[in-house]
PDB file of C-alpha atoms in Angstrom:
ATOM      1  CA  SER A   1       5.392  41.713 -31.995  1.00  0.00           C
ATOM      2  CA  MET A   2       4.289  38.353 -33.362  1.00  0.00           C
ATOM      3  CA  ASP A   3       6.634  36.695 -30.902  1.00  0.00           C
ATOM      4  CA  GLN A   4       5.196  38.571 -27.962  1.00  0.00           C
ATOM      5  CA  ALA A   5       1.503  37.726 -28.376  1.00  0.00           C
ATOM      6  CA  PRO A   6       1.768  33.962 -27.791  1.00  0.00           C
ATOM      7  CA  VAL A   7       4.203  34.474 -24.918  1.00  0.00           C
ATOM      8  CA  ALA A   8       1.776  36.797 -23.149  1.00  0.00           C
ATOM      9  CA  ALA A   9      -1.163  34.465 -23.689  1.00  0.00           C
ATOM     10  CA  ALA A  10       0.698  31.274 -22.859  1.00  0.00           C
ATOM     11  CA  PRO A  11       1.019  31.572 -19.071  1.00  0.00           C
ATOM     12  CA  GLN A  12      -2.701  32.057 -18.487  1.00  0.00           C
ATOM     13  CA  ASP A  13      -3.800  29.341 -20.885  1.00  0.00           C
ATOM     14  CA  GLY A  14      -0.995  27.086 -19.789  1.00  0.00           C
ATOM     15  CA  TYR A  15      -1.728  27.280 -16.089  1.00  0.00           C
ATOM     16  CA  GLY A  16      -5.482  26.921 -16.329  1.00  0.00           C
ATOM     17  CA  HIS A  17      -5.061  24.083 -18.744  1.00  0.00           C
ATOM     18  CA  THR A  18      -2.341  22.315 -16.834  1.00  0.00           C
ATOM     19  CA  SER A  19      -4.076  22.284 -13.476  1.00  0.00           C
ATOM     20  CA  THR A  20      -7.302  20.916 -14.971  1.00  0.00           C
ATOM     21  CA  ALA A  21      -5.449  18.323 -17.003  1.00  0.00           C
ATOM     22  CA  ASN A  22      -3.341  17.443 -13.981  1.00  0.00           C
ATOM     23  CA  GLN A  23      -6.410  17.157 -11.799  1.00  0.00           C
ATOM     24  CA  ASP A  24      -8.029  14.751 -14.250  1.00  0.00           C
ATOM     25  CA  ALA A  25      -4.845  12.726 -14.580  1.00  0.00           C
ATOM     26  CA  ALA A  26      -4.408  12.731 -10.807  1.00  0.00           C
ATOM     27  CA  LEU A  27      -7.919  11.425 -10.256  1.00  0.00           C
ATOM     28  CA  GLN A  28      -7.381   8.750 -12.888  1.00  0.00           C
ATOM     29  CA  SER A  29      -4.130   7.685 -11.236  1.00  0.00           C
ATOM     30  CA  LEU A  30      -5.854   7.674  -7.868  1.00  0.00           C
ATOM     31  CA  SER A  31      -8.582   5.435  -9.231  1.00  0.00           C
ATOM     32  CA  VAL A  32      -5.968   3.039 -10.624  1.00  0.00           C
ATOM     33  CA  ALA A  33      -4.184   3.082  -7.262  1.00  0.00           C
ATOM     34  CA  GLN A  34      -7.374   2.306  -5.330  1.00  0.00           C
ATOM     35  CA  LYS A  35      -8.208  -0.617  -7.623  1.00  0.00           C
ATOM     36  CA  ALA A  36      -4.654  -1.914  -7.233  1.00  0.00           C
ATOM     37  CA  VAL A  37      -5.014  -1.799  -3.436  1.00  0.00           C
ATOM     38  CA  VAL A  38      -8.214  -3.837  -3.655  1.00  0.00           C
ATOM     39  CA  SER A  39      -6.547  -6.462  -5.839  1.00  0.00           C
ATOM     40  CA  GLY A  40      -3.496  -6.550  -3.554  1.00  0.00           C
ATOM     41  CA  GLU A  41      -1.033  -5.008  -6.045  1.00  0.00           C
ATOM     42  CA  LEU A  42       0.548  -2.719  -3.477  1.00  0.00           C
ATOM     43  CA  GLU A  43       3.603  -1.698  -5.495  1.00  0.00           C
ATOM     44  CA  LYS A  44       1.376  -0.593  -8.359  1.00  0.00           C
ATOM     45  CA  ALA A  45      -0.939   1.158  -5.908  1.00  0.00           C
ATOM     46  CA  LEU A  46       1.955   3.032  -4.337  1.00  0.00           C
ATOM     47  CA  LYS A  47       3.308   4.063  -7.732  1.00  0.00           C
ATOM     48  CA  PHE A  48      -0.018   5.481  -8.895  1.00  0.00           C
ATOM     49  CA  ALA A  49      -0.823   7.096  -5.543  1.00  0.00           C
ATOM     50  CA  ARG A  50       2.529   8.915  -5.698  1.00  0.00           C
ATOM     51  CA  LYS A  51       1.857   9.925  -9.294  1.00  0.00           C
ATOM     52  CA  SER A  52      -1.610  11.183  -8.398  1.00  0.00           C
ATOM     53  CA  VAL A  53      -0.383  13.342  -5.515  1.00  0.00           C
ATOM     54  CA  SER A  54       2.524  14.711  -7.558  1.00  0.00           C
ATOM     55  CA  LEU A  55       0.177  15.724 -10.395  1.00  0.00           C
ATOM     56  CA  TYR A  56      -2.502  17.249  -8.195  1.00  0.00           C
ATOM     57  CA  GLU A  57      -2.693  16.933  -4.447  1.00  0.00           C
ATOM     58  CA  THR A  58      -6.032  15.700  -3.134  1.00  0.00           C
ATOM     59  CA  GLU A  59      -6.930  14.732   0.402  1.00  0.00           C
ATOM     60  CA  VAL A  60      -7.930  11.243  -0.701  1.00  0.00           C
ATOM     61  CA  GLY A  61      -4.666  10.863  -2.583  1.00  0.00           C
ATOM     62  CA  ARG A  62      -2.606  12.025   0.381  1.00  0.00           C
ATOM     63  CA  GLU A  63      -4.396   9.660   2.764  1.00  0.00           C
ATOM     64  CA  LEU A  64      -4.001   6.702   0.417  1.00  0.00           C
ATOM     65  CA  LEU A  65      -0.333   7.491  -0.110  1.00  0.00           C
ATOM     66  CA  ALA A  66       0.246   7.795   3.643  1.00  0.00           C
ATOM     67  CA  LYS A  67      -1.419   4.417   4.198  1.00  0.00           C
ATOM     68  CA  LEU A  68       0.678   2.785   1.487  1.00  0.00           C
ATOM     69  CA  GLU A  69       3.938   4.381   2.622  1.00  0.00           C
ATOM     70  CA  ASN A  70       3.381   3.486   6.291  1.00  0.00           C
ATOM     71  CA  PRO A  71       1.845   0.016   6.196  1.00  0.00           C
ATOM     72  CA  ALA A  72       3.117  -0.649   9.738  1.00  0.00           C
ATOM     73  CA  GLU A  73      -0.391  -1.268  11.076  1.00  0.00           C
ATOM     74  CA  ALA A  74      -1.384  -3.431   8.118  1.00  0.00           C
ATOM     75  CA  ALA A  75       1.789  -5.431   7.495  1.00  0.00           C
ATOM     76  CA  PRO A  76       5.514  -5.448   8.200  1.00  0.00           C
ATOM     77  CA  PRO A  77       7.120  -2.877   5.871  1.00  0.00           C
ATOM     78  CA  ARG A  78       9.606  -5.427   4.499  1.00  0.00           C
ATOM     79  CA  ALA A  79       6.928  -7.787   3.239  1.00  0.00           C
ATOM     80  CA  SER A  80       4.911  -5.102   1.488  1.00  0.00           C
ATOM     81  CA  LYS A  81       7.622  -4.528  -1.125  1.00  0.00           C
ATOM     82  CA  ALA A  82       8.158  -8.105  -2.212  1.00  0.00           C
ATOM     83  CA  GLU A  83       4.651  -9.523  -1.956  1.00  0.00           C
ATOM     84  CA  PRO A  84       1.153  -8.579  -0.870  1.00  0.00           C
ATOM     85  CA  PRO A  85       0.657  -9.076   2.868  1.00  0.00           C
ATOM     86  CA  ALA A  86      -0.524 -12.647   3.283  1.00  0.00           C
ATOM     87  CA  PRO A  87      -1.498 -14.300   6.545  1.00  0.00           C
ATOM     88  CA  ALA A  88       1.520 -15.932   8.141  1.00  0.00           C
ATOM     89  CA  PRO A  89       1.789 -19.665   7.414  1.00  0.00           C
ATOM     90  CA  ALA A  90       1.773 -20.432  11.157  1.00  0.00           C
ATOM     91  CA  PRO A  91      -1.997 -20.831  11.745  1.00  0.00           C
ATOM     92  CA  ALA A  92      -2.205 -23.990   9.597  1.00  0.00           C
ATOM     93  CA  PRO A  93      -2.019 -26.517  12.486  1.00  0.00           C
ATOM     94  CA  ALA A  94      -4.917 -25.673  14.788  1.00  0.00           C
ATOM     95  CA  PRO A  95      -3.966 -26.681  18.357  1.00  0.00           C
ATOM     96  CA  ALA A  96      -7.619 -26.706  19.452  1.00  0.00           C
ATOM     97  CA  GLU A  97      -8.577 -29.636  17.222  1.00  0.00           C
ATOM     98  CA  PRO A  98      -8.840 -33.032  18.935  1.00  0.00           C
ATOM     99  CA  THR A  99      -6.762 -34.629  16.149  1.00  0.00           C
ATOM    100  CA  GLY A 100      -3.918 -32.272  17.106  1.00  0.00           C
ATOM    101  CA  ALA A 101      -3.708 -33.598  20.674  1.00  0.00           C
ATOM    102  CA  PRO A 102      -0.730 -35.949  20.138  1.00  0.00           C
ATOM    103  CA  THR A 103       1.073 -33.271  18.123  1.00  0.00           C
ATOM    104  CA  ALA A 104       0.448 -30.665  20.796  1.00  0.00           C
ATOM    105  CA  ALA A 105       1.737 -32.991  23.513  1.00  0.00           C
ATOM    106  CA  SER A 106       4.956 -33.758  21.639  1.00  0.00           C
ATOM    107  CA  ALA A 107       5.441 -30.160  20.459  1.00  0.00           C
ATOM    108  CA  ALA A 108       4.884 -28.486  23.821  1.00  0.00           C
ATOM    109  CA  PRO A 109       8.108 -29.483  25.639  1.00  0.00           C
ATOM    110  CA  PRO A 110      10.544 -28.380  22.874  1.00  0.00           C
ATOM    111  CA  ALA A 111       8.611 -25.150  22.383  1.00  0.00           C
ATOM    112  CA  ALA A 112       8.801 -24.361  26.084  1.00  0.00           C
ATOM    113  CA  SER A 113      12.477 -25.242  26.503  1.00  0.00           C
ATOM    114  CA  GLU A 114      13.840 -23.946  23.182  1.00  0.00           C
ATOM    115  CA  ALA A 115      11.942 -20.698  22.738  1.00  0.00           C
ATOM    116  CA  PRO A 116      10.371 -19.266  25.868  1.00  0.00           C
ATOM    117  CA  SER A 117       9.876 -15.936  24.079  1.00  0.00           C
ATOM    118  CA  GLN A 118       7.691 -17.610  21.466  1.00  0.00           C
ATOM    119  CA  ALA A 119       5.531 -19.170  24.161  1.00  0.00           C
ATOM    120  CA  ALA A 120       5.072 -15.754  25.755  1.00  0.00           C
ATOM    121  CA  GLU A 121       3.947 -14.180  22.491  1.00  0.00           C
TER     122      GLU A 121
END
C-alpha cells in the first residue's frame, strides 16, 4: 500500500505542477526570444520561440514563431539563417547626387544593354 499512495497522488500534483512550471519557463523563453529579435539574433530568437511554444503554447509565442519561421515579408528566407537581415549593399552609390553624374552617364549604357531585367526592377 505504501507504493500505491504516491502513485495515486503523483498525477494530480505532477500535472498541476508541470503546467505552471512550463508556463513560467515558456514565458521566460518567450521573453528571451523577443529580446533576441530586437538585437537581431534571429537564430537565437527562433530557438527560444520554438522552446516557448513547445513548453506552453501562448498566442504571443505562436505569432512570434510564425513571424520567425516565415520571414518572407521581412527578409529572404536564405539570408535569415546565416546572418541578420541587413540592407542590401546596393544603395551605397546614390544616383541622385550631382557628384554621381559622370558615374551615372558611364554606367547607364552597360546596365541597359547587359541587364534589361535589372533596369525594369
